[in-house]
Amino acid sequence: MSDDLSFQLKCIDCAKTYSADQVRYRCDCGSQLDVWHDLATLKPQISQNLFNNRVSGAPGPTVIPTAESGVWRYREMILPTLPDQIISRPEGNTRLYQHHSIAEWAGVDKFYLKHEGENPSGSFKDRGMTVGVTQAKLLGSTAVACASTGNTSASLAAYASLAGMSAFVFIPSGKIAAGKLAQALAYGAKTLQIEGDFDDAMHLVQEVCNEMGIYLLNSLNPFRLEGQKSIPLEIIQGFQWNPPDWVVLPAGNLGNTSAFGKALYEAKELGLINKIPRLACVQATGASPFYQSYQTQFKEHITMKADTIATAIRIGNPVSYPRAIRSLEWTNGVVTSVNDQQIMDAKAIVDQAGIGCEPASAASLAGARRLVEEGVIKPDETVVGILTGNLLKDPTATVDYHTGNWAEAKFANAPVKVGADLDSVRRVIEKEL
Ligand SMILES: *Cc1c(COP(=O)(O)O)cnc(C)c1O
Ligand SMILES: [Zn+2]
């Protein structure tokens, strides 16, 4: 593998390259690394038809990851030297939903939601984890670790078990959604509840991995981002290679923002698409360092103490900051922010449509609505919002909203207390008919 020049790690700043068969997360200069593909060599091997012919039918009893995974379908653009053993559930192939009440809330005619909560562990993190854990296996690692607001740990725990590796997850104390903690514990990861916030846990896990030879699978790891590239690739393929005008996504640690920009840039260079959709990254007001930096044209690199109901994006010092800025340049992207009230109202709209998502995911719809109001997104443009996680990840936030533990729950649907007799029940139901 080391002498395969089409497959290297490359510094995003000084362009120094490293062979991909070593454990390395940063350049000697301290900057972040990309998995670097030689696009000129790749171009003659890639076509729309290559990927169209791989869309599989119903899953059979024998899982063939490269055929059934929405990630490994694009393998030439992800891990060109395909290993013998792929650790896959398989993931991806998530659906695109449309609903009149959601489009109306956003203020555009054509609004789609790509539901990444339909991945095996309930979030898009599985797309990165299948590649990250496969690479860990290839490197001979027997233990993997991450810091996580929840979904990364759920995904890491599942994929590590599948691969027969030990998993260590570092979570912030408190503020981790029940559905995510439950998964980490159930899948058997050693769960370290750090007395600090996500940013403290992130700092610690990097030290521990370097000291103890454990493979780090945060989105600092460039292989995870390669897997997450498959989200926009599935979107553009789903649109039969005529991309939508906008892709709107929640932004926390900025891994997805980085991956989406790289995927779209590469897809254009490889001739799969003629135009690049614009990215709109949405942060929660209480965790908006990237938005605030954006407002200074990135002259200032702002960090903050983060707080928001959307725990998946409760991050004050996003690790993929430089790669995300590059994504905005590649896609003519924008950054916006929405407060927790706007997030929870947008979530109620998504939930009521029968689609459902966790709080952070609803930032996509809330952010699109703000950008339409500001005239950045035009009402006749086609918009795809990303729902990053499943509704069941954070049952507490949802139940609190509906049962009076949220100040302004416009769309609350509280349970009704009713006597255990037919008349009482009839009175309640008649009012609804
Ligand atoms: C991880 C996560 C995010 C944030 O994605 P980044 O790549 O860290 O910006 C958003 N929503 C959900 C549900 C997540 O799990
Ligand atoms: Zn460098």
Short mmCIF file of N, CA and C in Angstrom, two decimals, residues 190-248:
data_model
loop_
_atom_site.label_atom_id
_atom_site.label_comp_id
_atom_site.label_asym_id
_atom_site.label_seq_id
_atom_site.Cartn_x
_atom_site.Cartn_y
_atom_site.Cartn_z
N LYS A 190 -15.78 0.74 26.73
CA LYS A 190 -15.39 1.28 28.04
C LYS A 190 -15.69 2.77 27.99
N THR A 191 -16.60 3.21 28.85
CA THR A 191 -17.09 4.59 28.76
C THR A 191 -16.52 5.43 29.89
N LEU A 192 -15.72 6.43 29.52
CA LEU A 192 -15.08 7.29 30.52
C LEU A 192 -15.81 8.62 30.56
N GLN A 193 -16.47 8.85 31.69
CA GLN A 193 -17.21 10.10 31.84
C GLN A 193 -16.25 11.14 32.42
N ILE A 194 -15.77 12.04 31.56
CA ILE A 194 -14.75 13.00 31.96
C ILE A 194 -15.39 14.15 32.72
N GLU A 195 -14.75 14.56 33.80
CA GLU A 195 -15.30 15.70 34.55
C GLU A 195 -14.92 16.99 33.83
N GLY A 196 -15.64 17.29 32.79
CA GLY A 196 -15.38 18.48 31.98
C GLY A 196 -16.34 18.47 30.81
N ASP A 197 -16.14 19.42 29.85
CA ASP A 197 -17.04 19.45 28.71
C ASP A 197 -16.44 18.70 27.52
N PHE A 198 -17.13 18.77 26.37
CA PHE A 198 -16.64 18.03 25.20
C PHE A 198 -15.23 18.45 24.83
N ASP A 199 -14.99 19.76 24.89
CA ASP A 199 -13.68 20.25 24.44
C ASP A 199 -12.55 19.72 25.34
N ASP A 200 -12.83 19.56 26.63
CA ASP A 200 -11.86 18.92 27.54
C ASP A 200 -11.63 17.46 27.16
N ALA A 201 -12.72 16.76 26.88
CA ALA A 201 -12.63 15.34 26.52
C ALA A 201 -11.85 15.15 25.22
N MET A 202 -12.07 16.06 24.28
CA MET A 202 -11.39 16.01 22.98
C MET A 202 -9.88 16.18 23.16
N HIS A 203 -9.51 17.12 24.00
CA HIS A 203 -8.11 17.40 24.27
C HIS A 203 -7.45 16.16 24.90
N LEU A 204 -8.13 15.57 25.88
CA LEU A 204 -7.59 14.43 26.60
C LEU A 204 -7.43 13.19 25.72
N VAL A 205 -8.41 12.92 24.90
CA VAL A 205 -8.36 11.68 24.11
C VAL A 205 -7.20 11.71 23.12
N GLN A 206 -6.86 12.91 22.64
CA GLN A 206 -5.72 13.00 21.72
C GLN A 206 -4.43 12.65 22.44
N GLU A 207 -4.28 13.16 23.66
CA GLU A 207 -3.10 12.84 24.47
C GLU A 207 -3.01 11.35 24.75
N VAL A 208 -4.14 10.78 25.17
CA VAL A 208 -4.16 9.36 25.54
C VAL A 208 -3.81 8.49 24.34
N CYS A 209 -4.38 8.81 23.18
CA CYS A 209 -4.12 8.00 21.99
C CYS A 209 -2.65 8.07 21.60
N ASN A 210 -2.06 9.26 21.66
CA ASN A 210 -0.65 9.41 21.32
C ASN A 210 0.24 8.64 22.30
N GLU A 211 -0.08 8.72 23.59
CA GLU A 211 0.72 8.07 24.63
C GLU A 211 0.60 6.56 24.61
N MET A 212 -0.62 6.06 24.36
CA MET A 212 -0.90 4.65 24.61
C MET A 212 -1.09 3.81 23.35
N GLY A 213 -0.84 4.42 22.19
CA GLY A 213 -0.92 3.66 20.94
C GLY A 213 -2.32 3.18 20.61
N ILE A 214 -3.32 3.94 21.02
CA ILE A 214 -4.70 3.61 20.66
C ILE A 214 -5.07 4.43 19.42
N TYR A 215 -5.84 3.82 18.51
CA TYR A 215 -6.16 4.53 17.27
C TYR A 215 -7.31 5.51 17.50
N LEU A 216 -7.08 6.77 17.17
CA LEU A 216 -8.04 7.84 17.44
C LEU A 216 -9.06 7.95 16.31
N LEU A 217 -10.33 7.88 16.67
CA LEU A 217 -11.36 7.93 15.63
C LEU A 217 -12.32 9.10 15.77
N ASN A 218 -11.77 10.23 16.21
CA ASN A 218 -12.55 11.46 16.09
C ASN A 218 -12.46 11.95 14.65
N SER A 219 -13.24 12.98 14.33
CA SER A 219 -13.23 13.43 12.93
C SER A 219 -11.95 14.17 12.57
N LEU A 220 -11.07 14.37 13.54
CA LEU A 220 -9.71 14.79 13.21
C LEU A 220 -9.08 13.76 12.29
N ASN A 221 -9.47 12.50 12.47
CA ASN A 221 -8.98 11.39 11.65
C ASN A 221 -9.51 11.53 10.22
N PRO A 222 -8.60 11.69 9.25
CA PRO A 222 -9.07 11.99 7.89
C PRO A 222 -9.87 10.85 7.24
N PHE A 223 -9.70 9.63 7.71
CA PHE A 223 -10.44 8.51 7.10
C PHE A 223 -11.93 8.58 7.41
N ARG A 224 -12.26 9.09 8.58
CA ARG A 224 -13.69 9.25 8.90
C ARG A 224 -14.34 10.21 7.92
N LEU A 225 -13.64 11.28 7.64
CA LEU A 225 -14.22 12.27 6.72
C LEU A 225 -14.42 11.69 5.33
N GLU A 226 -13.53 10.78 4.93
CA GLU A 226 -13.70 10.14 3.61
C GLU A 226 -15.03 9.40 3.55
N GLY A 227 -15.39 8.72 4.64
CA GLY A 227 -16.67 8.00 4.65
C GLY A 227 -17.86 8.95 4.61
N GLN A 228 -17.73 10.06 5.34
CA GLN A 228 -18.83 11.02 5.39
C GLN A 228 -19.02 11.76 4.07
N LYS A 229 -18.01 11.68 3.20
CA LYS A 229 -18.16 12.24 1.85
C LYS A 229 -19.32 11.59 1.10
N SER A 230 -19.67 10.37 1.51
CA SER A 230 -20.72 9.66 0.76
C SER A 230 -22.10 10.30 0.94
N ILE A 231 -22.28 11.18 1.92
CA ILE A 231 -23.60 11.83 2.08
C ILE A 231 -23.89 12.74 0.87
N PRO A 232 -23.03 13.72 0.60
CA PRO A 232 -23.31 14.53 -0.60
C PRO A 232 -23.23 13.72 -1.90
N LEU A 233 -22.39 12.69 -1.93
CA LEU A 233 -22.34 11.87 -3.15
C LEU A 233 -23.68 11.18 -3.38
N GLU A 234 -24.27 10.65 -2.31
CA GLU A 234 -25.61 10.04 -2.45
C GLU A 234 -26.64 11.08 -2.86
N ILE A 235 -26.51 12.28 -2.33
CA ILE A 235 -27.48 13.33 -2.69
C ILE A 235 -27.38 13.63 -4.19
N ILE A 236 -26.19 13.87 -4.68
CA ILE A 236 -26.10 14.25 -6.10
C ILE A 236 -26.47 13.08 -7.00
N GLN A 237 -26.15 11.86 -6.58
CA GLN A 237 -26.59 10.72 -7.39
C GLN A 237 -28.11 10.60 -7.35
N GLY A 238 -28.70 10.83 -6.15
CA GLY A 238 -30.15 10.79 -6.00
C GLY A 238 -30.84 11.81 -6.89
N PHE A 239 -30.20 12.93 -7.13
CA PHE A 239 -30.73 13.97 -8.03
C PHE A 239 -30.27 13.71 -9.47
N GLN A 240 -29.89 12.48 -9.75
CA GLN A 240 -29.42 12.08 -11.07
C GLN A 240 -28.33 13.02 -11.60
N TRP A 241 -27.46 13.36 -10.69
CA TRP A 241 -26.24 14.13 -10.98
C TRP A 241 -26.54 15.57 -11.41
N ASN A 242 -27.77 16.04 -11.17
CA ASN A 242 -28.09 17.46 -11.33
C ASN A 242 -28.26 18.03 -9.92
N PRO A 243 -27.20 18.53 -9.31
CA PRO A 243 -27.23 18.86 -7.90
C PRO A 243 -28.29 19.91 -7.55
N PRO A 244 -28.80 19.85 -6.30
CA PRO A 244 -29.67 20.92 -5.80
C PRO A 244 -28.87 22.21 -5.67
N ASP A 245 -29.56 23.32 -5.40
CA ASP A 245 -28.85 24.60 -5.26
C ASP A 245 -28.12 24.69 -3.93
N TRP A 246 -28.74 24.13 -2.88
CA TRP A 246 -28.18 24.27 -1.53
C TRP A 246 -28.19 22.93 -0.79
N VAL A 247 -27.16 22.74 0.03
CA VAL A 247 -27.18 21.67 1.02
C VAL A 247 -26.97 22.34 2.38
N VAL A 248 -27.94 22.15 3.28
CA VAL A 248 -27.92 22.82 4.58
C VAL A 248 -27.67 21.77 5.67
#
